XYZ file of N, CA and C in Angstrom:
450
model
N 19.908 22.407 -2.759
C 21.130 22.645 -2.524
C 22.319 21.532 -1.646
N 21.253 21.365 -0.074
C 21.721 20.599 0.805
C 20.945 19.172 0.554
N 21.215 18.666 -0.636
C 20.631 17.066 -0.914
C 21.221 15.979 0.072
N 22.499 16.077 0.451
C 23.071 15.123 1.603
C 22.923 15.131 2.477
N 22.515 16.266 3.203
C 22.048 16.901 5.221
C 20.873 17.127 4.893
N 20.358 17.044 5.951
C 19.000 16.932 6.707
C 18.894 18.531 6.935
N 18.468 19.112 6.175
C 18.933 20.795 6.584
C 17.266 20.943 5.987
N 16.695 22.212 6.269
C 15.334 22.739 5.834
C 15.747 23.817 5.078
N 14.547 24.525 4.547
C 14.319 25.421 3.765
C 15.024 26.635 4.644
N 14.085 26.850 5.432
C 14.566 28.038 6.695
C 15.947 27.607 6.705
N 16.572 27.449 7.610
C 18.224 26.656 7.437
C 19.484 26.865 6.737
N 18.616 26.835 5.457
C 19.576 27.086 4.041
C 19.462 28.647 4.079
N 18.175 29.455 3.880
C 18.080 31.212 4.130
C 18.747 31.024 4.181
N 18.765 30.728 6.232
C 19.852 31.691 6.939
C 21.072 31.661 6.788
N 21.434 30.454 5.908
C 23.190 30.600 5.833
C 23.307 31.328 4.886
N 22.566 31.451 3.808
C 22.427 32.039 2.352
C 23.138 33.996 3.228
N 21.898 33.871 3.640
C 21.619 34.961 4.291
C 22.478 35.765 5.555
N 23.455 34.955 6.072
C 24.589 34.887 6.861
C 25.579 35.493 5.906
N 26.590 34.204 4.668
C 27.064 34.579 3.614
C 26.843 35.840 2.846
N 25.443 36.151 2.417
C 25.368 37.439 2.545
C 25.942 38.773 2.846
N 25.642 38.898 4.288
C 26.114 39.232 4.792
C 27.631 39.995 4.749
N 28.234 38.450 5.226
C 29.610 39.001 5.367
C 29.861 39.608 3.704
N 29.442 38.899 3.059
C 30.108 39.102 1.705
C 29.993 40.949 0.961
N 28.337 40.973 1.688
C 28.664 42.882 2.091
C 29.204 43.025 1.953
N 29.897 43.068 3.250
C 30.599 44.096 4.103
C 31.914 43.681 3.246
N 32.599 43.434 2.319
C 34.000 42.808 2.100
C 34.042 44.059 1.726
N 33.380 45.244 0.497
C 33.960 46.532 -0.427
C 34.232 47.100 0.965
N 33.986 47.236 2.579
C 33.496 47.959 3.567
C 34.801 48.030 4.222
N 35.132 46.499 4.347
C 36.050 46.371 5.264
C 37.568 46.387 4.169
N 37.618 45.979 2.915
C 38.458 46.097 1.942
C 39.090 48.347 2.100
N 37.583 48.958 2.042
C 38.235 50.092 1.810
C 39.289 50.692 3.171
N 38.533 50.450 4.038
C 38.972 50.818 5.491
C 40.203 50.188 5.339
N 40.071 49.124 5.113
C 41.974 48.726 4.954
C 42.449 49.103 4.768
N 41.980 49.872 3.418
C 43.435 49.813 2.354
C 43.745 51.591 3.452
N 42.527 52.312 3.749
C 42.352 53.627 4.246
C 42.656 53.823 5.982
N 43.708 52.453 6.490
C 44.248 52.559 7.947
C 45.332 52.482 7.798
N 46.141 52.450 6.279
C 47.052 52.219 6.217
C 48.281 53.290 7.508
N 49.129 52.089 8.890
C 49.521 52.965 9.602
C 50.654 53.696 8.972
N 50.966 55.101 9.541
C 52.199 55.632 8.487
C 53.068 54.963 9.623
N 54.225 54.697 8.666
C 55.010 53.568 9.109
C 56.139 54.054 9.601
N 56.493 55.281 9.605
C 57.933 55.888 9.970
C 57.107 55.776 11.521
N 56.191 56.175 12.143
C 55.542 56.079 13.460
C 55.113 55.053 14.579
N 55.113 53.875 13.369
C 55.005 52.845 14.498
C 56.535 51.519 14.636
N 56.015 50.968 15.799
C 56.910 49.868 16.499
C 56.521 48.454 15.725
N 56.862 47.321 14.714
C 56.734 46.742 14.661
C 57.246 45.077 14.298
N 57.952 45.642 15.845
C 58.616 44.096 16.115
C 57.614 43.791 17.077
N 57.305 42.372 16.865
C 56.422 41.456 18.303
C 55.033 41.772 18.264
N 54.636 42.433 16.855
C 52.651 42.309 16.929
C 52.131 41.658 17.087
N 50.796 41.758 18.077
C 50.474 40.964 18.364
C 48.897 41.391 17.936
N 48.260 40.946 17.294
C 47.046 41.255 16.852
C 45.929 40.962 18.513
N 46.180 40.296 19.086
C 45.809 39.346 20.751
C 45.553 40.754 21.026
N 44.119 41.232 21.751
C 44.262 42.056 23.067
C 44.815 42.090 23.948
N 44.709 40.752 24.419
C 44.971 41.009 25.696
C 46.601 41.037 25.770
N 47.496 40.527 24.517
C 48.886 40.337 24.202
C 49.109 42.104 23.760
N 48.540 43.078 23.593
C 49.362 44.500 22.914
C 50.421 44.279 24.039
N 51.153 45.450 22.983
C 52.494 46.167 24.258
C 51.482 47.211 23.833
N 52.777 48.648 24.990
C 52.698 50.017 24.632
C 53.299 50.338 23.424
N 54.000 49.495 22.657
C 54.513 50.393 21.495
C 53.352 49.756 20.518
N 52.566 49.543 20.125
C 51.447 48.772 19.468
C 50.281 50.287 19.436
N 50.134 51.043 18.309
C 49.052 51.871 18.764
C 48.190 51.310 18.070
N 46.581 52.230 17.918
C 45.645 51.335 17.812
C 45.471 51.270 17.046
N 45.317 52.361 15.984
C 45.946 52.337 14.518
C 46.305 51.078 13.785
N 47.620 50.836 14.281
C 48.406 49.522 13.470
C 47.547 48.447 14.169
N 46.783 48.284 15.449
C 46.077 46.802 15.542
C 45.196 47.002 14.743
N 43.734 47.958 15.030
C 43.131 47.680 13.400
C 43.272 47.853 12.502
N 44.668 48.169 11.543
C 45.121 47.434 10.259
C 45.197 46.385 10.236
N 45.732 45.381 11.479
C 46.027 44.473 11.501
C 44.722 43.299 11.266
N 43.782 44.143 12.228
C 42.160 43.028 12.188
C 42.066 43.304 11.372
N 41.541 44.542 10.354
C 41.001 44.618 9.269
C 41.233 43.605 8.400
N 43.151 43.770 8.043
C 43.521 42.949 7.090
C 43.359 40.823 7.223
N 43.163 41.094 8.564
C 42.605 39.068 8.942
C 41.631 39.251 8.153
N 40.598 40.176 8.593
C 39.456 39.540 8.289
C 39.299 40.080 6.833
N 39.323 40.779 5.736
C 39.920 41.001 4.467
C 40.347 39.326 3.966
N 41.538 39.225 4.351
C 42.117 38.135 4.188
C 41.555 36.534 3.922
N 40.708 36.434 5.007
C 39.748 35.269 5.344
C 38.905 35.251 3.917
N 37.842 36.430 3.781
C 37.047 36.260 3.063
C 37.477 35.651 2.171
N 39.031 36.781 1.415
C 39.541 36.323 0.116
C 40.154 34.537 -0.532
N 40.296 34.440 1.485
C 40.936 32.968 1.313
C 39.295 32.053 0.910
N 38.848 32.277 1.572
C 37.229 31.753 1.354
C 36.796 31.496 -0.138
N 36.066 33.106 -0.195
C 36.001 32.752 -1.943
C 36.767 32.039 -3.072
N 38.083 31.797 -2.510
C 39.395 31.188 -3.254
C 39.014 30.716 -3.758
N 38.132 29.949 -2.501
C 38.327 28.052 -2.736
C 37.325 27.350 -3.484
N 36.071 28.350 -3.502
C 35.014 28.621 -4.249
C 34.799 27.899 -5.773
N 34.166 27.157 -6.411
C 34.654 26.855 -7.591
C 33.889 27.325 -8.774
N 32.750 27.786 -8.755
C 32.710 29.277 -9.336
C 32.587 30.934 -8.367
N 33.623 30.905 -8.508
C 34.028 32.068 -7.243
C 33.493 33.327 -8.200
N 33.582 33.515 -9.419
C 33.673 34.268 -10.394
C 32.214 35.704 -10.042
N 31.086 34.609 -9.374
C 29.391 34.867 -9.625
C 29.689 35.270 -8.147
N 30.494 35.667 -6.996
C 30.299 36.037 -5.502
C 31.348 37.351 -6.181
N 32.923 37.498 -6.594
C 33.595 38.115 -7.157
C 32.578 39.107 -7.607
N 31.950 39.276 -8.837
C 31.639 40.420 -9.693
C 30.525 40.927 -9.018
N 29.231 39.905 -8.034
C 27.995 40.726 -7.242
C 28.734 41.421 -5.777
N 29.664 40.743 -4.984
C 30.699 41.623 -4.360
C 31.431 42.066 -3.623
N 32.508 41.663 -4.649
C 33.473 42.046 -4.038
C 34.119 43.212 -4.941
N 33.848 42.934 -6.684
C 34.235 43.856 -7.360
C 33.497 45.629 -7.244
N 34.672 46.368 -7.503
C 34.113 47.671 -6.806
C 32.685 48.406 -8.011
N 33.041 48.261 -9.051
C 32.292 48.569 -10.013
C 31.158 47.264 -10.574
N 30.893 47.169 -10.150
C 29.758 45.783 -9.901
C 28.651 46.287 -10.711
N 28.339 45.576 -12.142
C 27.175 45.454 -12.829
C 26.302 44.711 -12.394
N 24.567 45.062 -12.620
C 23.550 44.528 -12.701
C 23.589 43.508 -13.217
N 22.852 42.379 -12.053
C 22.171 40.715 -12.229
C 22.414 40.441 -13.653
N 21.197 41.112 -14.089
C 20.839 40.841 -15.763
C 22.060 41.198 -16.204
N 22.650 41.748 -16.375
C 23.665 42.203 -17.426
C 25.123 41.358 -17.067
N 25.931 40.704 -16.196
C 26.414 39.630 -16.045
C 25.536 38.213 -15.868
N 24.344 38.214 -16.100
C 23.677 36.460 -16.227
C 24.000 37.397 -18.187
N 24.055 38.171 -18.543
C 23.961 38.283 -19.941
C 25.507 38.109 -20.472
N 26.575 38.444 -19.987
C 27.902 38.340 -20.090
C 28.166 37.297 -20.138
N 28.186 36.584 -19.122
C 28.119 35.135 -19.184
C 27.539 34.228 -19.914
N 26.340 34.459 -20.141
C 25.877 33.568 -21.521
C 25.066 32.294 -20.815
N 24.275 33.249 -19.620
C 23.032 32.346 -19.008
C 21.952 32.703 -18.594
N 21.429 32.204 -18.173
C 20.045 32.980 -18.367
C 19.746 33.564 -17.042
N 19.131 34.245 -16.259
C 19.240 34.725 -15.139
C 18.803 33.886 -14.079
N 17.728 32.654 -14.441
C 17.641 31.408 -13.666
C 18.854 30.761 -13.350
N 19.429 30.306 -14.436
C 20.670 29.837 -14.523
C 21.694 30.524 -13.633
N 22.327 31.414 -13.682
C 23.416 32.997 -12.767
C 22.017 32.465 -11.591
N 21.022 32.321 -10.890
C 20.993 32.527 -9.705
C 21.336 31.633 -9.307
N 20.635 30.460 -9.652
C 21.198 29.096 -8.972
C 22.804 28.713 -9.239
N 23.614 29.414 -10.032
C 25.254 29.529 -9.949
C 25.462 30.289 -9.355
N 24.644 31.420 -8.365
C 25.231 32.298 -7.542
C 24.868 31.909 -6.391
N 23.682 31.435 -5.748
C 23.453 30.838 -4.700
C 24.209 29.327 -4.523
N 24.239 28.358 -5.442
C 25.739 27.440 -5.146
C 26.667 27.966 -4.917
N 27.354 29.041 -5.303
C 28.528 29.301 -4.968
C 28.567 30.027 -3.586
N 27.842 30.819 -3.389
C 27.384 30.910 -1.587
C 27.271 30.158 -0.720
N 26.999 28.758 -0.797
C 26.569 27.784 -0.186
C 28.188 27.430 0.184
N 29.146 27.615 -1.034
C 30.104 26.744 -1.278
C 30.917 28.032 0.069
N 30.621 28.746 -0.081
C 31.575 30.014 0.640
C 31.424 30.098 2.249
N 29.902 29.855 1.989
C 29.638 28.928 3.601
C 30.361 28.586 4.341
N 30.524 27.127 3.824
C 31.456 26.260 4.429
C 32.911 26.476 4.016
N 33.446 26.886 3.375
C 34.752 27.600 3.420
C 34.671 28.489 4.601
N 34.065 30.128 4.863
C 34.145 30.776 5.252
C 33.796 29.983 7.048
N 33.179 29.020 7.155
C 32.815 28.496 8.098
C 31.171 28.602 9.127
N 30.818 29.337 8.523
C 29.407 29.718 8.694
C 28.495 28.699 9.042
N 29.017 27.441 7.637
C 27.869 25.924 7.783
C 28.781 24.774 8.268
N 28.425 24.051 10.271
C 28.876 23.289 10.727
C 28.119 22.285 10.246
N 28.929 21.246 10.109
C 27.932 20.173 8.840
C 27.625 19.401 10.325
N 28.704 19.695 11.755
C 28.113 17.719 12.307
C 27.091 18.867 13.210
N 26.026 19.476 13.307
C 24.901 19.631 13.678
C 23.706 19.252 12.375
N 23.914 18.651 11.519
C 23.200 18.130 10.641
C 23.099 16.338 10.387
N 22.386 15.755 10.448
C 22.204 14.635 9.859
C 22.525 14.332 8.819
N 23.595 13.049 8.175
C 23.952 12.873 7.095
C 22.723 11.982 5.868
N 22.568 12.271 5.811
C 20.773 11.445 4.711
C 21.492 9.951 4.151
N 21.226 9.395 3.684
C 21.349 7.698 2.936
C 20.169 7.260 2.522
N 19.888 7.552 0.956
C 18.669 6.152 0.917
C 19.390 5.844 -0.183
N 18.577 4.218 -0.315
C 18.964 3.056 -1.015
C 18.283 3.104 -2.036
N 18.993 2.358 -3.158
C 17.903 2.445 -4.543
C 18.155 0.564 -4.745
N 16.683 -0.141 -5.200
C 17.143 -1.226 -5.210
C 16.865 -1.203 -6.854
N 17.699 -2.698 -6.855
C 17.640 -2.908 -9.151
C 16.962 -3.854 -8.659
N 16.277 -4.171 -9.571
C 16.072 -5.615 -10.315
C 16.433 -5.960 -11.236
N 16.999 -7.459 -11.377
C 17.322 -7.741 -12.790
C 16.558 -8.121 -13.490
N 15.954 -8.152 -14.066
C 14.999 -8.685 -15.148
C 15.121 -9.701 -16.590
C-alpha cells in the first residue's frame, strides 16, 4: 500500500485499525448527533463557541454536545468525500442498512479479493485525509532503475 514510504506491515495494520475505529464510530456519532438536536426555543445561539474555555453562561451543555458531535461527523464525512473509491467505505461503515461484504462484492461485480484490496486502499486514503497518517515520520524511498541500450 505504501510502496513509496518505508512503513512496516505492523505500522500499516495499526493505521488501518485506527481508520476502522474512526469509521466504525460514525453511525453511532451520526445517530447521537441527530438525537441531540437542542430545542431551538430554549437555546441562545448568538456567539456560540465549541471551545470549552470560551463557553458563555448562555450556552447549554446540550448545545455544546450537539456542536461537538456535528464537528466530528463533518470531519469524517469530509475525509470520506476525498477518497477516490469512497463507495467502499460508505457501504461498509456509513450506510445504516449495510449488506454482507460478499454481497457488496457481487453487486459491484468484483471478487472478494479485489473488494478487500479496494477497501484497504480506500481505508489508507481515508487515514491520510483524516489525519491519521503523518508522512513526515516516514522516509521516502527512491529506487533507481538502470536501463541499458543494447
